[in-house]
Amino acid sequence: MNICVIGTGYVGLVTGACFAEFGVQVICADVDAEKIARLERGEVPIYEPGLEDLVERNVRQGRLTFTTDTAEAVNASLVVFVAVPTPPQEDGSTDLSAVEAVAREVGRSMDGYKVIVNKSTVPVGTAAKVKGWIQEELAARSRSTRFSVASNPEFLREGAAIGDFMRPDRVVIGTDDEEATAILKSLYRPLYLIETPVVLTNVVTAELTKYAANAFLATKISFINEFANLCERVGADVHDISRGIGLDKRIGSKFLHPGPGFGGSCFPKDTRSVAHFGREYGEGLEIVDAVIRVNERQHQRMVEKITAVLDGDLRDKTVGVLGLSFKPETDDMRESPAAVIIRGMLEGGAKVQAYDPEAMVEASKLLPEIALCDDAYGASKDADALVIVTEWNQFRMLDLERVRGLLRQPVIVDLRNIYEPGPMSRAGFTYVCVGR
Ligand SMILES: NC(=O)c1ccc[n+]([C@@H]2O[C@H](COP(=O)([O-])OP(=O)(O)OC[C@H]3O[C@@H](n4cnc5c(N)ncnc54)[C@H](O)[C@@H]3O)[C@@H](O)[C@H]2O)c1
């Protein structure tokens, strides 16, 4: 089977490379000519563990190619995956302009039956819009080519994307016709062989399932963060609470880790989007609204925590920051809590010097006001406090004696709770964490 993936970013490139690995013939298309040129030279433009090898192997073995010509990719393919950005707009709604551009391009170029599959996270009703945009373009060419539009939301996590794609907890396929169902089932056959559960449903249900998943996970995070804040008041330990409730199988232990609040390219925008279209359909989602509010407040609380340990005043203070990406094992800084917290500290008058193992290029574009250091020790040098914002493994075993010698005063604010309060204070640090 020949397929194409339109949009060669975190989702599109992983999708393309993984299907190629399953033996499918894949063309990845993108409007970003520089990105395609780099891929053609064998460079992977993003940091995602394992992706470079996977791309290299499948290119070498002739199953994976790249193009800037969407029309050519569409025409060579039976299945067209759409994996373009769906960023948030000011009011929380979703900007569908890239999805529309792709749909119209498909309508302008398509010359035979295709299944167009939305992998981008899109509000309920988008598949119907995609159908309409394609039909308009076909009508403009006086064509009546048959096609199906399906929804196949993606649940992969950046940093673990290949494993998540190859061995997912489940695959959700939403279609409104049997032909598309049969084609997508055969495309995902390698996953049937490893007994991956497949949820076959209609298109709107698949679209909404993605938002329900992300809203629920975000809820768990805001929930434990609220309890972490209460723990700080009453002297309880939120880690023991996470264990104490997470061992209950009805609750589950994942996503109960307290921290600076969620960020990234998905949870913030997807919670705002579902809250927005829920209201538009006359069904406001009060829990999701609260989750968003709690999360924004949590980012702010982190700035307050840092300010408090620096005598309530950030002016003329230098703060070292470890970790800038929104989570470890990615270079993605979209809606990273680190960026929000750093902006808060800059507004308070602090100077910031930071280090991240993979996100330095992104950081230099997003936060030109801060100094970027060569490593964790560079970020500690002459700082009034060291703040751990993203829990990269290399920050878990710092040479603490060296850090203490480099800091102007021995203050560590650990927003991911990767160290233990007792040993840290015995090591001579003023140690602040979350909910302990
Ligand atoms: N990143 C994730 O972890 C993740 C997980 C699940 C779902 N999603 C969803 O997947 C979608 C893509 O996310 P991403 O993180 O891969 O985005 P991304 O920004 O990394 O990649 C999108 C790519 O699409 C390209 N593009 C934009 N307009 C185009 C057009 N008209 N034609 C061809 N290419 C075009 C861009 O140049 C870019 O390379 C979003 O809807 C997102 O919500 C993302």
PDB file of C-alpha atoms in Angstrom, residues 130-301:
ATOM      1  CA  VAL A 130     -12.589  18.594   5.274  1.00  0.00           C
ATOM      2  CA  LYS A 131     -15.124  16.706   3.178  1.00  0.00           C
ATOM      3  CA  GLY A 132     -16.770  20.003   2.198  1.00  0.00           C
ATOM      4  CA  TRP A 133     -13.463  21.693   1.257  1.00  0.00           C
ATOM      5  CA  ILE A 134     -12.438  18.724  -0.909  1.00  0.00           C
ATOM      6  CA  GLN A 135     -15.866  18.619  -2.568  1.00  0.00           C
ATOM      7  CA  GLU A 136     -15.689  22.349  -3.377  1.00  0.00           C
ATOM      8  CA  GLU A 137     -12.324  21.899  -5.086  1.00  0.00           C
ATOM      9  CA  LEU A 138     -13.523  18.830  -6.989  1.00  0.00           C
ATOM     10  CA  ALA A 139     -16.632  20.721  -8.101  1.00  0.00           C
ATOM     11  CA  ALA A 140     -14.440  23.600  -9.308  1.00  0.00           C
ATOM     12  CA  ARG A 141     -12.695  21.069 -11.550  1.00  0.00           C
ATOM     13  CA  SER A 142     -16.026  19.441 -12.507  1.00  0.00           C
ATOM     14  CA  ARG A 143     -14.859  16.130 -11.017  1.00  0.00           C
ATOM     15  CA  SER A 144     -16.856  13.690  -8.942  1.00  0.00           C
ATOM     16  CA  THR A 145     -14.041  11.492  -7.635  1.00  0.00           C
ATOM     17  CA  ARG A 146     -15.057   9.332  -4.652  1.00  0.00           C
ATOM     18  CA  PHE A 147     -13.203   9.706  -1.349  1.00  0.00           C
ATOM     19  CA  SER A 148     -13.595   9.003   2.374  1.00  0.00           C
ATOM     20  CA  VAL A 149     -12.593  11.162   5.305  1.00  0.00           C
ATOM     21  CA  ALA A 150     -11.590   9.382   8.523  1.00  0.00           C
ATOM     22  CA  SER A 151     -10.325  10.363  11.948  1.00  0.00           C
ATOM     23  CA  ASN A 152      -7.368   8.540  13.482  1.00  0.00           C
ATOM     24  CA  PRO A 153      -6.207  10.645  16.418  1.00  0.00           C
ATOM     25  CA  GLU A 154      -2.633  10.240  17.569  1.00  0.00           C
ATOM     26  CA  PHE A 155      -1.786   9.518  21.213  1.00  0.00           C
ATOM     27  CA  LEU A 156       2.020   9.322  21.027  1.00  0.00           C
ATOM     28  CA  ARG A 157       4.138  11.144  23.595  1.00  0.00           C
ATOM     29  CA  GLU A 158       7.107  13.184  22.449  1.00  0.00           C
ATOM     30  CA  GLY A 159      10.274  11.611  23.820  1.00  0.00           C
ATOM     31  CA  ALA A 160       8.736   8.131  23.584  1.00  0.00           C
ATOM     32  CA  ALA A 161       7.020   8.560  20.235  1.00  0.00           C
ATOM     33  CA  ILE A 162       8.357   5.553  18.355  1.00  0.00           C
ATOM     34  CA  GLY A 163       7.549   3.065  21.112  1.00  0.00           C
ATOM     35  CA  ASP A 164       4.123   4.645  21.510  1.00  0.00           C
ATOM     36  CA  PHE A 165       3.440   4.389  17.786  1.00  0.00           C
ATOM     37  CA  MET A 166       4.712   0.823  17.398  1.00  0.00           C
ATOM     38  CA  ARG A 167       3.166  -0.525  20.626  1.00  0.00           C
ATOM     39  CA  PRO A 168       0.255   1.777  21.422  1.00  0.00           C
ATOM     40  CA  ASP A 169      -2.213   1.149  24.254  1.00  0.00           C
ATOM     41  CA  ARG A 170      -4.906   1.371  21.582  1.00  0.00           C
ATOM     42  CA  VAL A 171      -5.645   2.683  18.112  1.00  0.00           C
ATOM     43  CA  VAL A 172      -8.798   4.725  17.535  1.00  0.00           C
ATOM     44  CA  ILE A 173     -10.212   4.696  14.016  1.00  0.00           C
ATOM     45  CA  GLY A 174     -13.291   6.736  13.176  1.00  0.00           C
ATOM     46  CA  THR A 175     -14.940   6.266   9.790  1.00  0.00           C
ATOM     47  CA  ASP A 176     -18.367   6.672   8.275  1.00  0.00           C
ATOM     48  CA  ASP A 177     -17.991   3.996   5.590  1.00  0.00           C
ATOM     49  CA  GLU A 178     -16.869   0.385   5.378  1.00  0.00           C
ATOM     50  CA  GLU A 179     -14.388   0.871   2.568  1.00  0.00           C
ATOM     51  CA  ALA A 180     -12.300   3.296   4.618  1.00  0.00           C
ATOM     52  CA  THR A 181     -12.567   1.024   7.676  1.00  0.00           C
ATOM     53  CA  ALA A 182     -11.258  -1.953   5.718  1.00  0.00           C
ATOM     54  CA  ILE A 183      -8.339   0.040   4.269  1.00  0.00           C
ATOM     55  CA  LEU A 184      -7.284   1.481   7.620  1.00  0.00           C
ATOM     56  CA  LYS A 185      -7.620  -1.889   9.340  1.00  0.00           C
ATOM     57  CA  SER A 186      -5.308  -3.424   6.779  1.00  0.00           C
ATOM     58  CA  LEU A 187      -2.826  -0.572   7.179  1.00  0.00           C
ATOM     59  CA  TYR A 188      -2.747  -1.165  10.949  1.00  0.00           C
ATOM     60  CA  ARG A 189      -2.537  -4.969  10.518  1.00  0.00           C
ATOM     61  CA  PRO A 190       0.973  -5.166  12.053  1.00  0.00           C
ATOM     62  CA  LEU A 191      -0.566  -3.825  15.277  1.00  0.00           C
ATOM     63  CA  TYR A 192      -3.435  -6.339  15.156  1.00  0.00           C
ATOM     64  CA  LEU A 193      -0.732  -9.026  15.096  1.00  0.00           C
ATOM     65  CA  ILE A 194       0.553  -7.827  18.478  1.00  0.00           C
ATOM     66  CA  GLU A 195      -3.057  -7.658  19.710  1.00  0.00           C
ATOM     67  CA  THR A 196      -3.296  -3.904  20.063  1.00  0.00           C
ATOM     68  CA  PRO A 197      -6.887  -3.036  20.959  1.00  0.00           C
ATOM     69  CA  VAL A 198      -8.532  -1.103  18.128  1.00  0.00           C
ATOM     70  CA  VAL A 199     -11.522   1.096  18.843  1.00  0.00           C
ATOM     71  CA  LEU A 200     -13.580   1.293  15.666  1.00  0.00           C
ATOM     72  CA  THR A 201     -16.126   4.061  15.822  1.00  0.00           C
ATOM     73  CA  ASN A 202     -17.693   6.878  13.857  1.00  0.00           C
ATOM     74  CA  VAL A 203     -15.804  10.002  12.886  1.00  0.00           C
ATOM     75  CA  VAL A 204     -17.148  12.470  15.463  1.00  0.00           C
ATOM     76  CA  THR A 205     -16.591   9.989  18.291  1.00  0.00           C
ATOM     77  CA  ALA A 206     -12.962   9.480  17.252  1.00  0.00           C
ATOM     78  CA  GLU A 207     -12.453  13.248  17.064  1.00  0.00           C
ATOM     79  CA  LEU A 208     -13.881  13.735  20.551  1.00  0.00           C
ATOM     80  CA  THR A 209     -12.018  10.742  22.041  1.00  0.00           C
ATOM     81  CA  LYS A 210      -8.697  12.532  21.566  1.00  0.00           C
ATOM     82  CA  TYR A 211      -9.909  15.559  23.533  1.00  0.00           C
ATOM     83  CA  ALA A 212     -11.428  13.373  26.233  1.00  0.00           C
ATOM     84  CA  ALA A 213      -8.075  11.583  26.664  1.00  0.00           C
ATOM     85  CA  ASN A 214      -6.018  14.758  26.928  1.00  0.00           C
ATOM     86  CA  ALA A 215      -8.552  16.529  29.136  1.00  0.00           C
ATOM     87  CA  PHE A 216      -8.606  13.563  31.523  1.00  0.00           C
ATOM     88  CA  LEU A 217      -4.804  13.366  31.777  1.00  0.00           C
ATOM     89  CA  ALA A 218      -4.593  17.132  32.300  1.00  0.00           C
ATOM     90  CA  THR A 219      -7.243  16.771  35.014  1.00  0.00           C
ATOM     91  CA  LYS A 220      -5.106  14.260  36.891  1.00  0.00           C
ATOM     92  CA  ILE A 221      -2.172  16.689  36.788  1.00  0.00           C
ATOM     93  CA  SER A 222      -4.157  19.699  38.000  1.00  0.00           C
ATOM     94  CA  PHE A 223      -5.800  17.500  40.639  1.00  0.00           C
ATOM     95  CA  ILE A 224      -2.533  16.354  42.184  1.00  0.00           C
ATOM     96  CA  ASN A 225      -1.073  19.856  41.934  1.00  0.00           C
ATOM     97  CA  GLU A 226      -3.968  21.243  43.969  1.00  0.00           C
ATOM     98  CA  PHE A 227      -3.384  18.547  46.578  1.00  0.00           C
ATOM     99  CA  ALA A 228       0.350  19.327  46.514  1.00  0.00           C
ATOM    100  CA  ASN A 229      -0.457  22.923  47.386  1.00  0.00           C
ATOM    101  CA  LEU A 230      -2.692  21.807  50.240  1.00  0.00           C
ATOM    102  CA  CYS A 231       0.073  19.445  51.416  1.00  0.00           C
ATOM    103  CA  GLU A 232       2.392  22.418  51.760  1.00  0.00           C
ATOM    104  CA  ARG A 233      -0.134  24.099  54.071  1.00  0.00           C
ATOM    105  CA  VAL A 234      -0.828  21.104  56.285  1.00  0.00           C
ATOM    106  CA  GLY A 235       2.611  19.484  56.331  1.00  0.00           C
ATOM    107  CA  ALA A 236       1.623  16.385  54.342  1.00  0.00           C
ATOM    108  CA  ASP A 237       3.742  14.683  51.665  1.00  0.00           C
ATOM    109  CA  VAL A 238       2.142  14.615  48.216  1.00  0.00           C
ATOM    110  CA  HIS A 239       4.354  11.749  47.027  1.00  0.00           C
ATOM    111  CA  ASP A 240       2.852   9.477  49.638  1.00  0.00           C
ATOM    112  CA  ILE A 241      -0.600  10.701  48.654  1.00  0.00           C
ATOM    113  CA  SER A 242       0.141   9.876  44.995  1.00  0.00           C
ATOM    114  CA  ARG A 243       1.174   6.382  46.038  1.00  0.00           C
ATOM    115  CA  GLY A 244      -1.650   6.068  48.486  1.00  0.00           C
ATOM    116  CA  ILE A 245      -4.269   6.823  45.852  1.00  0.00           C
ATOM    117  CA  GLY A 246      -2.427   5.628  42.734  1.00  0.00           C
ATOM    118  CA  LEU A 247      -2.198   2.049  43.979  1.00  0.00           C
ATOM    119  CA  ASP A 248      -5.981   1.963  43.828  1.00  0.00           C
ATOM    120  CA  LYS A 249      -6.564   0.407  40.393  1.00  0.00           C
ATOM    121  CA  ARG A 250      -9.631   2.583  39.878  1.00  0.00           C
ATOM    122  CA  ILE A 251      -7.346   5.621  40.040  1.00  0.00           C
ATOM    123  CA  GLY A 252      -4.023   4.400  38.603  1.00  0.00           C
ATOM    124  CA  SER A 253      -0.572   5.744  39.415  1.00  0.00           C
ATOM    125  CA  LYS A 254       0.240   7.608  36.190  1.00  0.00           C
ATOM    126  CA  PHE A 255      -0.026  11.391  35.873  1.00  0.00           C
ATOM    127  CA  LEU A 256      -0.121  11.921  39.625  1.00  0.00           C
ATOM    128  CA  HIS A 257       3.289  13.547  39.848  1.00  0.00           C
ATOM    129  CA  PRO A 258       3.169  17.076  41.251  1.00  0.00           C
ATOM    130  CA  GLY A 259       5.066  19.817  39.471  1.00  0.00           C
ATOM    131  CA  PRO A 260       4.980  23.229  37.839  1.00  0.00           C
ATOM    132  CA  GLY A 261       1.816  22.505  35.828  1.00  0.00           C
ATOM    133  CA  PHE A 262       1.411  20.946  32.402  1.00  0.00           C
ATOM    134  CA  GLY A 263       2.650  22.455  29.161  1.00  0.00           C
ATOM    135  CA  GLY A 264       3.665  21.320  25.706  1.00  0.00           C
ATOM    136  CA  SER A 265       2.110  21.383  22.286  1.00  0.00           C
ATOM    137  CA  CYS A 266      -1.000  19.404  23.253  1.00  0.00           C
ATOM    138  CA  PHE A 267      -2.529  19.648  26.753  1.00  0.00           C
ATOM    139  CA  PRO A 268      -2.800  23.453  26.983  1.00  0.00           C
ATOM    140  CA  LYS A 269      -4.242  23.914  23.516  1.00  0.00           C
ATOM    141  CA  ASP A 270      -6.439  20.824  23.559  1.00  0.00           C
ATOM    142  CA  THR A 271      -8.038  21.634  26.922  1.00  0.00           C
ATOM    143  CA  ARG A 272      -8.742  25.196  25.757  1.00  0.00           C
ATOM    144  CA  SER A 273     -10.093  23.916  22.452  1.00  0.00           C
ATOM    145  CA  VAL A 274     -12.512  21.368  23.925  1.00  0.00           C
ATOM    146  CA  ALA A 275     -13.650  23.912  26.526  1.00  0.00           C
ATOM    147  CA  HIS A 276     -14.287  26.338  23.670  1.00  0.00           C
ATOM    148  CA  PHE A 277     -16.198  24.032  21.355  1.00  0.00           C
ATOM    149  CA  GLY A 278     -18.055  22.501  24.304  1.00  0.00           C
ATOM    150  CA  ARG A 279     -19.394  25.986  25.070  1.00  0.00           C
ATOM    151  CA  GLU A 280     -20.202  26.529  21.392  1.00  0.00           C
ATOM    152  CA  TYR A 281     -22.322  23.380  21.410  1.00  0.00           C
ATOM    153  CA  GLY A 282     -24.040  24.621  24.569  1.00  0.00           C
ATOM    154  CA  GLU A 283     -22.301  22.103  26.855  1.00  0.00           C
ATOM    155  CA  GLY A 284     -19.651  23.958  28.823  1.00  0.00           C
ATOM    156  CA  LEU A 285     -17.095  21.641  30.449  1.00  0.00           C
ATOM    157  CA  GLU A 286     -16.758  22.960  33.973  1.00  0.00           C
ATOM    158  CA  ILE A 287     -14.138  20.438  35.044  1.00  0.00           C
ATOM    159  CA  VAL A 288     -11.933  21.283  32.062  1.00  0.00           C
ATOM    160  CA  ASP A 289     -12.346  25.018  32.710  1.00  0.00           C
ATOM    161  CA  ALA A 290     -11.145  24.464  36.281  1.00  0.00           C
ATOM    162  CA  VAL A 291      -8.217  22.318  35.112  1.00  0.00           C
ATOM    163  CA  ILE A 292      -7.020  25.159  32.871  1.00  0.00           C
ATOM    164  CA  ARG A 293      -7.366  27.745  35.659  1.00  0.00           C
ATOM    165  CA  VAL A 294      -5.558  25.567  38.197  1.00  0.00           C
ATOM    166  CA  ASN A 295      -2.746  24.976  35.721  1.00  0.00           C
ATOM    167  CA  GLU A 296      -2.210  28.659  34.954  1.00  0.00           C
ATOM    168  CA  ARG A 297      -2.228  29.358  38.680  1.00  0.00           C
ATOM    169  CA  GLN A 298       0.299  26.575  39.241  1.00  0.00           C
ATOM    170  CA  HIS A 299       2.806  28.183  36.826  1.00  0.00           C
ATOM    171  CA  GLN A 300       2.337  31.436  38.715  1.00  0.00           C
ATOM    172  CA  ARG A 301       2.772  29.739  42.108  1.00  0.00           C
TER     173      ARG A 301
END
